[in-house]
PDB file of N, CA, C and O in Angstrom:
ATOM      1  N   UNK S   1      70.471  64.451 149.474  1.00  0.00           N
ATOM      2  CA  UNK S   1      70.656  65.849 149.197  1.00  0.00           C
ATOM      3  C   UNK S   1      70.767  66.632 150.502  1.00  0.00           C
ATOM      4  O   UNK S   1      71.805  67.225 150.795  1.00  0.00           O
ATOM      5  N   UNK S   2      69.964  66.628 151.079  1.00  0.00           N
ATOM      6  CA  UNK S   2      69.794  67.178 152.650  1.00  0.00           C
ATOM      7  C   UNK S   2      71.554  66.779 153.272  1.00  0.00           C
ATOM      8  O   UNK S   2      72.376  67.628 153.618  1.00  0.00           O
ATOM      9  N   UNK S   3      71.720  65.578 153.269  1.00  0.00           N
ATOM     10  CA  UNK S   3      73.314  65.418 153.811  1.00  0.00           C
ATOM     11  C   UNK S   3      73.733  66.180 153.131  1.00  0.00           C
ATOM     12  O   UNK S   3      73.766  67.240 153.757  1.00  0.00           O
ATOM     13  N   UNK S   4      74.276  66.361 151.700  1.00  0.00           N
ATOM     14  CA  UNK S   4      75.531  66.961 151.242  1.00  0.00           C
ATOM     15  C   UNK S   4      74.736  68.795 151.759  1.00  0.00           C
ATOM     16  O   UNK S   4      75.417  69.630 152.355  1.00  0.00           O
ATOM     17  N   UNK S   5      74.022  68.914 151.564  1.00  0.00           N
ATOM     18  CA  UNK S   5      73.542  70.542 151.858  1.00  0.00           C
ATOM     19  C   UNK S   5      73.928  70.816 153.029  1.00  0.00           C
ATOM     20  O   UNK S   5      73.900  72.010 153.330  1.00  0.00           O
ATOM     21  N   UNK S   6      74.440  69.764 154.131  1.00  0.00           N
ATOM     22  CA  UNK S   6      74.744  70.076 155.228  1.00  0.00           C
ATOM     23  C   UNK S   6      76.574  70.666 155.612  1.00  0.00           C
ATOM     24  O   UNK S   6      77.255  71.279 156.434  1.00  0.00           O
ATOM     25  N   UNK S   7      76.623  69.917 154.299  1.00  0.00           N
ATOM     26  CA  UNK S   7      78.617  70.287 154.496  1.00  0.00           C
ATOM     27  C   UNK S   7      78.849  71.438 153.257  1.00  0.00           C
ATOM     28  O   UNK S   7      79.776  72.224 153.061  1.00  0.00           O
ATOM     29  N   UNK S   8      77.681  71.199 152.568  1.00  0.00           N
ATOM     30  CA  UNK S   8      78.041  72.269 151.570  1.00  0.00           C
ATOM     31  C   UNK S   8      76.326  73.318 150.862  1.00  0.00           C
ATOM     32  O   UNK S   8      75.613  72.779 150.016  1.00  0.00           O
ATOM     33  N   UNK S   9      76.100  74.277 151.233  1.00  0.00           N
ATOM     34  CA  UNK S   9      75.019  74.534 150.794  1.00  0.00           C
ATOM     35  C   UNK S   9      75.109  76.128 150.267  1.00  0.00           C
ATOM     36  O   UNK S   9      75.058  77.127 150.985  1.00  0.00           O
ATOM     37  N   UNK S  10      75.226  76.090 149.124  1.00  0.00           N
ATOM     38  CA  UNK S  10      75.250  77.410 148.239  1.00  0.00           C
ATOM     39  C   UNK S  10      74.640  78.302 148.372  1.00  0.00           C
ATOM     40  O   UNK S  10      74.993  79.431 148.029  1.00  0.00           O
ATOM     41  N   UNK S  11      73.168  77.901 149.106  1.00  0.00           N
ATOM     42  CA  UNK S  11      72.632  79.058 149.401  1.00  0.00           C
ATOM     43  C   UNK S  11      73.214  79.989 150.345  1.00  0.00           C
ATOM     44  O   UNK S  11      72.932  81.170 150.551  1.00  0.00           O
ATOM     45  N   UNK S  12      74.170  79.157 150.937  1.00  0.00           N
ATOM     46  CA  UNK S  12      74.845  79.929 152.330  1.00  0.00           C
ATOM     47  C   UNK S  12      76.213  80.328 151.964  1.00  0.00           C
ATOM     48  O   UNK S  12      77.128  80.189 152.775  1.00  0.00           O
ATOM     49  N   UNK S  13      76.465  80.961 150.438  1.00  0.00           N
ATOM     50  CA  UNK S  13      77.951  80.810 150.209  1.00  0.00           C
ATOM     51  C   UNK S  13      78.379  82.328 150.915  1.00  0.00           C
ATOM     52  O   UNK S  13      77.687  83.331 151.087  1.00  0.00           O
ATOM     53  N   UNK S  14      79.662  82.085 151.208  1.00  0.00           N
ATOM     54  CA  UNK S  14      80.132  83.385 152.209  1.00  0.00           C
ATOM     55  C   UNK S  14      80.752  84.491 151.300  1.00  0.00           C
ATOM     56  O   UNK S  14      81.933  84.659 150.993  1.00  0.00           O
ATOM     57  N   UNK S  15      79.591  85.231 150.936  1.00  0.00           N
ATOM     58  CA  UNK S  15      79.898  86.151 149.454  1.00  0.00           C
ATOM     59  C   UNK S  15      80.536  87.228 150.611  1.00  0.00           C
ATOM     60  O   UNK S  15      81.217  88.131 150.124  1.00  0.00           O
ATOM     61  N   UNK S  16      80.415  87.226 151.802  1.00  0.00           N
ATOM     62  CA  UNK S  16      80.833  88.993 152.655  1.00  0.00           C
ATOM     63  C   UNK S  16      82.531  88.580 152.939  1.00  0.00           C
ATOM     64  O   UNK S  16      83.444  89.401 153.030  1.00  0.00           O
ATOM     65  N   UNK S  17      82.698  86.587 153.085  1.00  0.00           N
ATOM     66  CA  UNK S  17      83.999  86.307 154.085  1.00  0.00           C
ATOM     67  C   UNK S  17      84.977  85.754 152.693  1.00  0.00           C
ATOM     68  O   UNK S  17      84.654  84.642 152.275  1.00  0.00           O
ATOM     69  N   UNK S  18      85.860  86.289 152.138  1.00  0.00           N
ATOM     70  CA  UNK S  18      86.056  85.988 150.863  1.00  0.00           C
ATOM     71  C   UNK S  18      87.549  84.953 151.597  1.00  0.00           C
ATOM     72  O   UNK S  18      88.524  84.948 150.846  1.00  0.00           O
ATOM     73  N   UNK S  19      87.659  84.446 152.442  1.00  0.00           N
ATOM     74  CA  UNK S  19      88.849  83.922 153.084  1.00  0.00           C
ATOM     75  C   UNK S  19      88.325  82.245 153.296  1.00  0.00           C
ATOM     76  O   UNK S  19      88.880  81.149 153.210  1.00  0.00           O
ATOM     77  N   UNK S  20      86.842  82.769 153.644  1.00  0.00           N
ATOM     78  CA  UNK S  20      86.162  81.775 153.864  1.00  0.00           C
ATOM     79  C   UNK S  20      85.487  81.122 153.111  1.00  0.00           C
ATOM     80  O   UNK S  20      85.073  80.005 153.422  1.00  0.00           O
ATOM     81  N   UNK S  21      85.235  81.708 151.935  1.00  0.00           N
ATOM     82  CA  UNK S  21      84.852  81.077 150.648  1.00  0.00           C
ATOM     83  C   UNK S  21      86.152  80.365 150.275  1.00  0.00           C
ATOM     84  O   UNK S  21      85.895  79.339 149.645  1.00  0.00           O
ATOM     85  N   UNK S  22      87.507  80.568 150.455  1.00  0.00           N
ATOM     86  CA  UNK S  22      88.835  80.302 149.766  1.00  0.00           C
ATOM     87  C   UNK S  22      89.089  78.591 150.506  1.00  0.00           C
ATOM     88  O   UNK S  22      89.785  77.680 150.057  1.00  0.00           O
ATOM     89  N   UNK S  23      88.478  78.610 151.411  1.00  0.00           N
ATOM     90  CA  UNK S  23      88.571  77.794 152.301  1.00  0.00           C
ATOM     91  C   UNK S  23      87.416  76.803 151.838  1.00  0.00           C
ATOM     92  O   UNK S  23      88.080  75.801 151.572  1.00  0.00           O
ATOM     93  N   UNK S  24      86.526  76.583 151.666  1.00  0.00           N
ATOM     94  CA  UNK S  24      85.476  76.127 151.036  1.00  0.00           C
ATOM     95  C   UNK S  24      86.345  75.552 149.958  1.00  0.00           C
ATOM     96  O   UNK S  24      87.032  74.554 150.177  1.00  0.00           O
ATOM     97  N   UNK S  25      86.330  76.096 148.921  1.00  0.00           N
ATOM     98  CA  UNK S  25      86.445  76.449 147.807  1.00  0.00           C
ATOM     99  C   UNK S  25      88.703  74.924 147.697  1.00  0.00           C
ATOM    100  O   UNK S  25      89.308  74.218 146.890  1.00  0.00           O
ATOM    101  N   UNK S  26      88.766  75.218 148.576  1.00  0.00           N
ATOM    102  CA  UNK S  26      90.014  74.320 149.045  1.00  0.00           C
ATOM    103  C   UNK S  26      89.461  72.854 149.288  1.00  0.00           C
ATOM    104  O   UNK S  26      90.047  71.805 149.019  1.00  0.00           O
ATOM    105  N   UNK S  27      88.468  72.975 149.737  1.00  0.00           N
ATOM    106  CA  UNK S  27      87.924  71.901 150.612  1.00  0.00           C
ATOM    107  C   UNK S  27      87.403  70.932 149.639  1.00  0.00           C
ATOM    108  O   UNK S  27      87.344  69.716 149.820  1.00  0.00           O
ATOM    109  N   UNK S  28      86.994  71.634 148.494  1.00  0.00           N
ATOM    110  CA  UNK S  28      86.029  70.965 147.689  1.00  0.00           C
ATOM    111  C   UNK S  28      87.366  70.305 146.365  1.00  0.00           C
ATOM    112  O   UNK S  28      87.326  69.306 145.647  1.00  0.00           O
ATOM    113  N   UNK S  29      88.160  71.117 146.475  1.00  0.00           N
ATOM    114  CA  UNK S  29      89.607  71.021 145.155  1.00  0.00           C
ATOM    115  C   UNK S  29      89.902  69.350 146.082  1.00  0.00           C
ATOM    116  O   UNK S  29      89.841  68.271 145.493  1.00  0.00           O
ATOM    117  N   UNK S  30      90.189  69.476 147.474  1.00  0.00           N
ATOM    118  CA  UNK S  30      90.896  67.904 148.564  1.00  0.00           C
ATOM    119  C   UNK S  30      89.549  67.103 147.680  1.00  0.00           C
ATOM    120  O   UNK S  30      89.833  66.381 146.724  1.00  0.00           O
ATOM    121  N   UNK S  31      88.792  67.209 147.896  1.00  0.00           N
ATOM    122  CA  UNK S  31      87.687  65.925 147.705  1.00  0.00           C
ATOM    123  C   UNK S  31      87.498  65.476 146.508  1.00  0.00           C
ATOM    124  O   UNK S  31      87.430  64.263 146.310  1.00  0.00           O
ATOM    125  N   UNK S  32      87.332  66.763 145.086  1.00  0.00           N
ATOM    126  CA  UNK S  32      87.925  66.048 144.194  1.00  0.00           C
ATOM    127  C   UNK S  32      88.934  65.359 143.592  1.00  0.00           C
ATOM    128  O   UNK S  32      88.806  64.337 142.918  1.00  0.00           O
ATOM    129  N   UNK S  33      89.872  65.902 143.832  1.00  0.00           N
ATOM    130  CA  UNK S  33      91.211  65.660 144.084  1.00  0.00           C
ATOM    131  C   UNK S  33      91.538  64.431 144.375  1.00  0.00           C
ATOM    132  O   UNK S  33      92.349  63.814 143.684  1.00  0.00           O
ATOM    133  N   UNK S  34      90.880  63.850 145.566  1.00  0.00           N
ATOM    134  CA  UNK S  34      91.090  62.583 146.012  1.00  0.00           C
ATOM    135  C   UNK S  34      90.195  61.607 145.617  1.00  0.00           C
ATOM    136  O   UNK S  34      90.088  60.503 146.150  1.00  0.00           O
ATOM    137  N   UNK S  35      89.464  62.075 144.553  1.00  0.00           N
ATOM    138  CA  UNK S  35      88.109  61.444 144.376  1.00  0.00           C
ATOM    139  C   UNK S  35      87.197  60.911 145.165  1.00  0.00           C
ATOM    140  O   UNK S  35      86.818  59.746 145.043  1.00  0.00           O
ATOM    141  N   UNK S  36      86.747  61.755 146.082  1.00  0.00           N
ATOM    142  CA  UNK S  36      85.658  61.500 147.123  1.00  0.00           C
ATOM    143  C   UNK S  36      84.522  61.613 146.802  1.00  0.00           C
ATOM    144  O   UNK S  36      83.555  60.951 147.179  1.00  0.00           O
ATOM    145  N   UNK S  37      84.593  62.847 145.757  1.00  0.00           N
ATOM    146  CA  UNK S  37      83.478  63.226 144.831  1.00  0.00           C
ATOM    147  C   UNK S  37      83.686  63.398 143.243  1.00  0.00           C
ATOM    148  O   UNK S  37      84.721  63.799 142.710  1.00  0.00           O
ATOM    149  N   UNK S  38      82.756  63.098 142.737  1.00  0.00           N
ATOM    150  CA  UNK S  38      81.058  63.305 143.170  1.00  0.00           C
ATOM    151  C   UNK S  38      81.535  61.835 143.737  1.00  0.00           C
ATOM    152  O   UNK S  38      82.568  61.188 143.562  1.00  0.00           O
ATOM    153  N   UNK S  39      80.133  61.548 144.619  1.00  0.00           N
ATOM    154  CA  UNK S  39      80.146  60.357 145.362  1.00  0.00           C
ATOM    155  C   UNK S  39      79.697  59.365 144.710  1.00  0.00           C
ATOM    156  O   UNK S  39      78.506  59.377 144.399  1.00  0.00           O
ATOM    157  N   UNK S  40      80.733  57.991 144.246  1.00  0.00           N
ATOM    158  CA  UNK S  40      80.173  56.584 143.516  1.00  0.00           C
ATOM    159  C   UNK S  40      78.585  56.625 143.649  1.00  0.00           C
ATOM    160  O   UNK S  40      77.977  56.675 142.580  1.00  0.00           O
ATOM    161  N   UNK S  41      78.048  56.615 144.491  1.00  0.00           N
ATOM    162  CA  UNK S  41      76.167  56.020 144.675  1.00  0.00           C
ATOM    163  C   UNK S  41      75.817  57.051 143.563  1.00  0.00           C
ATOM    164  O   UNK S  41      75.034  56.767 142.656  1.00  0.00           O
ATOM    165  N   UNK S  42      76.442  58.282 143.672  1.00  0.00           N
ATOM    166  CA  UNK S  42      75.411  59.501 142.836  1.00  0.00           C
ATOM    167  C   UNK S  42      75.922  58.892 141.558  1.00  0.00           C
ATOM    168  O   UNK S  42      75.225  58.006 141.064  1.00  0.00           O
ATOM    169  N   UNK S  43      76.753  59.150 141.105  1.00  0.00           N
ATOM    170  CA  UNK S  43      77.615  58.689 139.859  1.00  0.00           C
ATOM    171  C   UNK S  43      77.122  57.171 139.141  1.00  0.00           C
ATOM    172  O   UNK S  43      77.523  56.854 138.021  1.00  0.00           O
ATOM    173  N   UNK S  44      76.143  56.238 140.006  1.00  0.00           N
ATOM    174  CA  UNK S  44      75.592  54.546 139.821  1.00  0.00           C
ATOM    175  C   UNK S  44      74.694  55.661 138.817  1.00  0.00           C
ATOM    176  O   UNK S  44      74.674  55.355 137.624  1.00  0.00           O
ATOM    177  N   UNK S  45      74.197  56.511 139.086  1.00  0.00           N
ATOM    178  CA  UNK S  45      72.567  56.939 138.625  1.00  0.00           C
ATOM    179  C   UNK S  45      72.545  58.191 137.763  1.00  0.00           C
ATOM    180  O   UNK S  45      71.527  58.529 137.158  1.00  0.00           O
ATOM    181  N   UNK S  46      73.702  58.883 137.718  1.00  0.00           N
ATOM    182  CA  UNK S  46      74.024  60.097 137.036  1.00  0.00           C
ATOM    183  C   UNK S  46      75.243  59.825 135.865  1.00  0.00           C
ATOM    184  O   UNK S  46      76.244  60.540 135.898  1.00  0.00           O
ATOM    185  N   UNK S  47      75.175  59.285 135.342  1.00  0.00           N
ATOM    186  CA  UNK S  47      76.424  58.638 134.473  1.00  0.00           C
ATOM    187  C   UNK S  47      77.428  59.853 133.795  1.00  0.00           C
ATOM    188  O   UNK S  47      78.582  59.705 133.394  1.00  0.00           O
ATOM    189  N   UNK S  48      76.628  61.068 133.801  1.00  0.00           N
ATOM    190  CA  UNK S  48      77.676  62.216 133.196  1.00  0.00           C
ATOM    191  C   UNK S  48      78.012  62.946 134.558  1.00  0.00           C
ATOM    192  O   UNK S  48      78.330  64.134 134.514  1.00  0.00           O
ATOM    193  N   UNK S  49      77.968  62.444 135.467  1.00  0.00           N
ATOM    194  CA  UNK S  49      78.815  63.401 136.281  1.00  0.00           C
ATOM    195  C   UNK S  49      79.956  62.805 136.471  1.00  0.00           C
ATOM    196  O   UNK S  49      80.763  63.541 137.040  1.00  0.00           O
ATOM    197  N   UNK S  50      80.368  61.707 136.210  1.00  0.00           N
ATOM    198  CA  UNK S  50      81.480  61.004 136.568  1.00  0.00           C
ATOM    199  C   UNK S  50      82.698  61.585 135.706  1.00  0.00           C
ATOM    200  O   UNK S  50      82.594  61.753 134.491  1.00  0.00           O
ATOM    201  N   UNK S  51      83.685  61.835 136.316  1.00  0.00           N
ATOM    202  CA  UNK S  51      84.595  62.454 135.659  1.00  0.00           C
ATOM    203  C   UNK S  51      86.000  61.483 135.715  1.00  0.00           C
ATOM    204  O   UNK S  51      86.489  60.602 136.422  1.00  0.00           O
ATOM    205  N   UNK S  52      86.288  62.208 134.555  1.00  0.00           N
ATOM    206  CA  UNK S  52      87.432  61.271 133.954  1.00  0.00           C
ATOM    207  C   UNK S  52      88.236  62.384 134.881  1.00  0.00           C
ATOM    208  O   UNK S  52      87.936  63.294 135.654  1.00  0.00           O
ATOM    209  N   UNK S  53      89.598  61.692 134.274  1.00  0.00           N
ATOM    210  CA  UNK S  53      91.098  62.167 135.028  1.00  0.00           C
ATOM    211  C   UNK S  53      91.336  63.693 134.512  1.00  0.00           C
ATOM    212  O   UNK S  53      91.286  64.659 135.274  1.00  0.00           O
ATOM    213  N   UNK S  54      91.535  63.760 133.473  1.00  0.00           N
ATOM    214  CA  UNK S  54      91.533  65.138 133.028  1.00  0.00           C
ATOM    215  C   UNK S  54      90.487  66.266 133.420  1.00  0.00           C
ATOM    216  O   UNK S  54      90.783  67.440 133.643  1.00  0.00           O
ATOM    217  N   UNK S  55      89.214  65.716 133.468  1.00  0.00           N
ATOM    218  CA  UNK S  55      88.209  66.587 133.748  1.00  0.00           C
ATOM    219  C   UNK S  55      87.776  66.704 135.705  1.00  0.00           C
ATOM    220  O   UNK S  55      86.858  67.299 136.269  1.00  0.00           O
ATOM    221  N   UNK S  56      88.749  65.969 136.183  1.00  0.00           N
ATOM    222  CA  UNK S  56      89.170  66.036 137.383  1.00  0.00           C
ATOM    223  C   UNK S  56      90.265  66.858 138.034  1.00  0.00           C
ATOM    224  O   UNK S  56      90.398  67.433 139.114  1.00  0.00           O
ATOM    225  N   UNK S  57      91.071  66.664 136.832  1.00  0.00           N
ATOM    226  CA  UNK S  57      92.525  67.734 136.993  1.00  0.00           C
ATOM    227  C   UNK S  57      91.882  68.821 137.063  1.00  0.00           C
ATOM    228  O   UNK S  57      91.926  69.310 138.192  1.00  0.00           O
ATOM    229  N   UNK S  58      91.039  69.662 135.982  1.00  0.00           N
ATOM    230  CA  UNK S  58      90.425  70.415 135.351  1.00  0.00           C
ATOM    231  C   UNK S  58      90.052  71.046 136.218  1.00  0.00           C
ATOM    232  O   UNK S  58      90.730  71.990 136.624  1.00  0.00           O
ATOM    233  N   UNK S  59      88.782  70.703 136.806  1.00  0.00           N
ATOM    234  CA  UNK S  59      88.220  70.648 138.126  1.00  0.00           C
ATOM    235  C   UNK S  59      88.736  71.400 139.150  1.00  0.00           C
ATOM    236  O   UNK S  59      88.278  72.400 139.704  1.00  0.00           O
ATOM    237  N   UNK S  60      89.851  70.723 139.346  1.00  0.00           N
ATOM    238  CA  UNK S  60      90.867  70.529 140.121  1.00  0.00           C
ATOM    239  C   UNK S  60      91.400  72.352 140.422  1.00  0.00           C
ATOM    240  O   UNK S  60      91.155  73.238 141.241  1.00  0.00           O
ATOM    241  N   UNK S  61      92.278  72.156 139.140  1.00  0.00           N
ATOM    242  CA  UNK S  61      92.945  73.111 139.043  1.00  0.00           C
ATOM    243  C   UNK S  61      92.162  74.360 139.195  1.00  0.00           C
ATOM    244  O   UNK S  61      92.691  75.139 139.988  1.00  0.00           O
ATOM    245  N   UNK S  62      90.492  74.992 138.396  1.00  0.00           N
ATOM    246  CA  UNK S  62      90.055  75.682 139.025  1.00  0.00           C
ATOM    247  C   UNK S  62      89.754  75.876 140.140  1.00  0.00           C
ATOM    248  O   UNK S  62      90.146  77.039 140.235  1.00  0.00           O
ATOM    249  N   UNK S  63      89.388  75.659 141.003  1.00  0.00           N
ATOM    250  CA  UNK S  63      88.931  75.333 142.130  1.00  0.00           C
ATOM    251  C   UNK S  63      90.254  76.170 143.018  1.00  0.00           C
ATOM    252  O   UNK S  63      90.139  77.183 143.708  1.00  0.00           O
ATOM    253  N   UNK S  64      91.520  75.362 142.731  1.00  0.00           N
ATOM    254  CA  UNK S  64      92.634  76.130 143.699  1.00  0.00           C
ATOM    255  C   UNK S  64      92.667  77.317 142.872  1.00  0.00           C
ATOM    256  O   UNK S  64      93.037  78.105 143.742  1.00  0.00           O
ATOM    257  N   UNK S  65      92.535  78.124 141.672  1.00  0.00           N
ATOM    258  CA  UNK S  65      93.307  79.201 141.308  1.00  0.00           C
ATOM    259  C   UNK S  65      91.896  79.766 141.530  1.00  0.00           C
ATOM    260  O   UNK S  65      91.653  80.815 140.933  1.00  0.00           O
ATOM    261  N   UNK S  66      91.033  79.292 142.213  1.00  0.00           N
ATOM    262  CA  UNK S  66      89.799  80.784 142.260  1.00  0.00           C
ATOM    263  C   UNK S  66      90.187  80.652 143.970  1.00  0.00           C
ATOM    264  O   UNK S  66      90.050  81.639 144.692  1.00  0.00           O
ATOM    265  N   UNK S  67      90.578  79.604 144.407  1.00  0.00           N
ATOM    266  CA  UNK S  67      90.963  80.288 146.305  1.00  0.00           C
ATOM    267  C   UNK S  67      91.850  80.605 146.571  1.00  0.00           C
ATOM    268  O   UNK S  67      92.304  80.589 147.715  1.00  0.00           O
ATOM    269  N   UNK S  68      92.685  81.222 145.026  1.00  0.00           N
ATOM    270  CA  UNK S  68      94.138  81.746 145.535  1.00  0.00           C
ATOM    271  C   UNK S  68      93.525  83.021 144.995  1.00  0.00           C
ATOM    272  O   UNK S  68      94.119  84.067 145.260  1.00  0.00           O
ATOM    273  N   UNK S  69      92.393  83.078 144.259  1.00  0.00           N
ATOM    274  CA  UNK S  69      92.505  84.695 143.408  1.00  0.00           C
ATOM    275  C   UNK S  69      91.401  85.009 145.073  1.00  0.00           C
ATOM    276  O   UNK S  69      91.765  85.948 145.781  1.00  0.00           O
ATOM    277  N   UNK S  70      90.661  84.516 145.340  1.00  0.00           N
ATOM    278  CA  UNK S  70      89.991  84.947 146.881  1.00  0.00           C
ATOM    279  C   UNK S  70      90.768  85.321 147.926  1.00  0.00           C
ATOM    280  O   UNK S  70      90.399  86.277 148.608  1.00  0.00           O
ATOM    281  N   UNK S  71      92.045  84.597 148.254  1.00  0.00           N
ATOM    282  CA  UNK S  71      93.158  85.001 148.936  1.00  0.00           C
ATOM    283  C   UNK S  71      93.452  86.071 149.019  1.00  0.00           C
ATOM    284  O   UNK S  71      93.416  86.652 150.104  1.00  0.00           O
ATOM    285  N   UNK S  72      93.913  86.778 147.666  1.00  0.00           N
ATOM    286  CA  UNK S  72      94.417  87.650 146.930  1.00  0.00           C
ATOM    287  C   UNK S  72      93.737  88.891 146.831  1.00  0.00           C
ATOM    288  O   UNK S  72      94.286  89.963 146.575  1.00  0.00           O
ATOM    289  N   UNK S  73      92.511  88.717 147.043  1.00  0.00           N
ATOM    290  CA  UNK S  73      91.271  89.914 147.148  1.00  0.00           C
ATOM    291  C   UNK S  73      91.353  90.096 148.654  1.00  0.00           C
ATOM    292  O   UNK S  73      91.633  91.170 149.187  1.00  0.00           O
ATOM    293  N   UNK S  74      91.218  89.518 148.984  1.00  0.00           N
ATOM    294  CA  UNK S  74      90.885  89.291 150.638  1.00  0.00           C
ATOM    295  C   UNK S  74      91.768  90.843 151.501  1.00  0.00           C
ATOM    296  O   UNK S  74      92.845  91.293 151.110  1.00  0.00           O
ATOM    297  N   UNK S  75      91.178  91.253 152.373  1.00  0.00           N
ATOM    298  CA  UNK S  75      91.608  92.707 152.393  1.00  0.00           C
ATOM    299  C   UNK S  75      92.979  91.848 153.831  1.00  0.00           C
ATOM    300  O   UNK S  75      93.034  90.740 154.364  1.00  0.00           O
ATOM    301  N   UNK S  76      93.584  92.748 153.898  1.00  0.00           N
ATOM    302  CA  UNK S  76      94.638  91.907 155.451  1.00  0.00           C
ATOM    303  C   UNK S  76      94.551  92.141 156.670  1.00  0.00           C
ATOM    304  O   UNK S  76      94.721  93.264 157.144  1.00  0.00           O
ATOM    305  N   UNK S  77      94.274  91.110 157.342  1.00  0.00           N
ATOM    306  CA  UNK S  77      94.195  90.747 159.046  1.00  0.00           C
ATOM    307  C   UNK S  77      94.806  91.940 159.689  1.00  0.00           C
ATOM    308  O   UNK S  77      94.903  91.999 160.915  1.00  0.00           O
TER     309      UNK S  77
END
């Protein structure tokens, strides 16, 4: 837990940098996406987090249309 809190920790979500949440929020769409996550070891011991293909797409697909609607809020450079 301590590892993943290190690349990703909610308590620290960037509610002020909404560009930077979009970015996050991207980061996490690549990893499911590629199925990096959730990570096999967690998934040996958690049997409902494992996600099927659809519920990966799913996933998926939110993930990019909330860092395009963050984009989209995001005031301009």
């Amino acid at each position: 837990m301590n590892e993943g809190r290190k690349h990703l920790n909610l308590s620290d979500w960037p509610n002020d940098n909404p560009m930077r949440a979009a970015k996050r929020l991207e980061n996490m769409s690549d990893e499911v996406g590629s199925g990096e996550m959730p990570l096999p070891k967690y998934t040996k011991i958690h049997a409902d987090a494992r996600l099927t293909e659809s519920k990966r797409k799913e996933m998926k697909d939110w993930l990019d249309a909330e860092a395009a609607r963050l984009k989209e809020a995001s005031p301009s450079l």
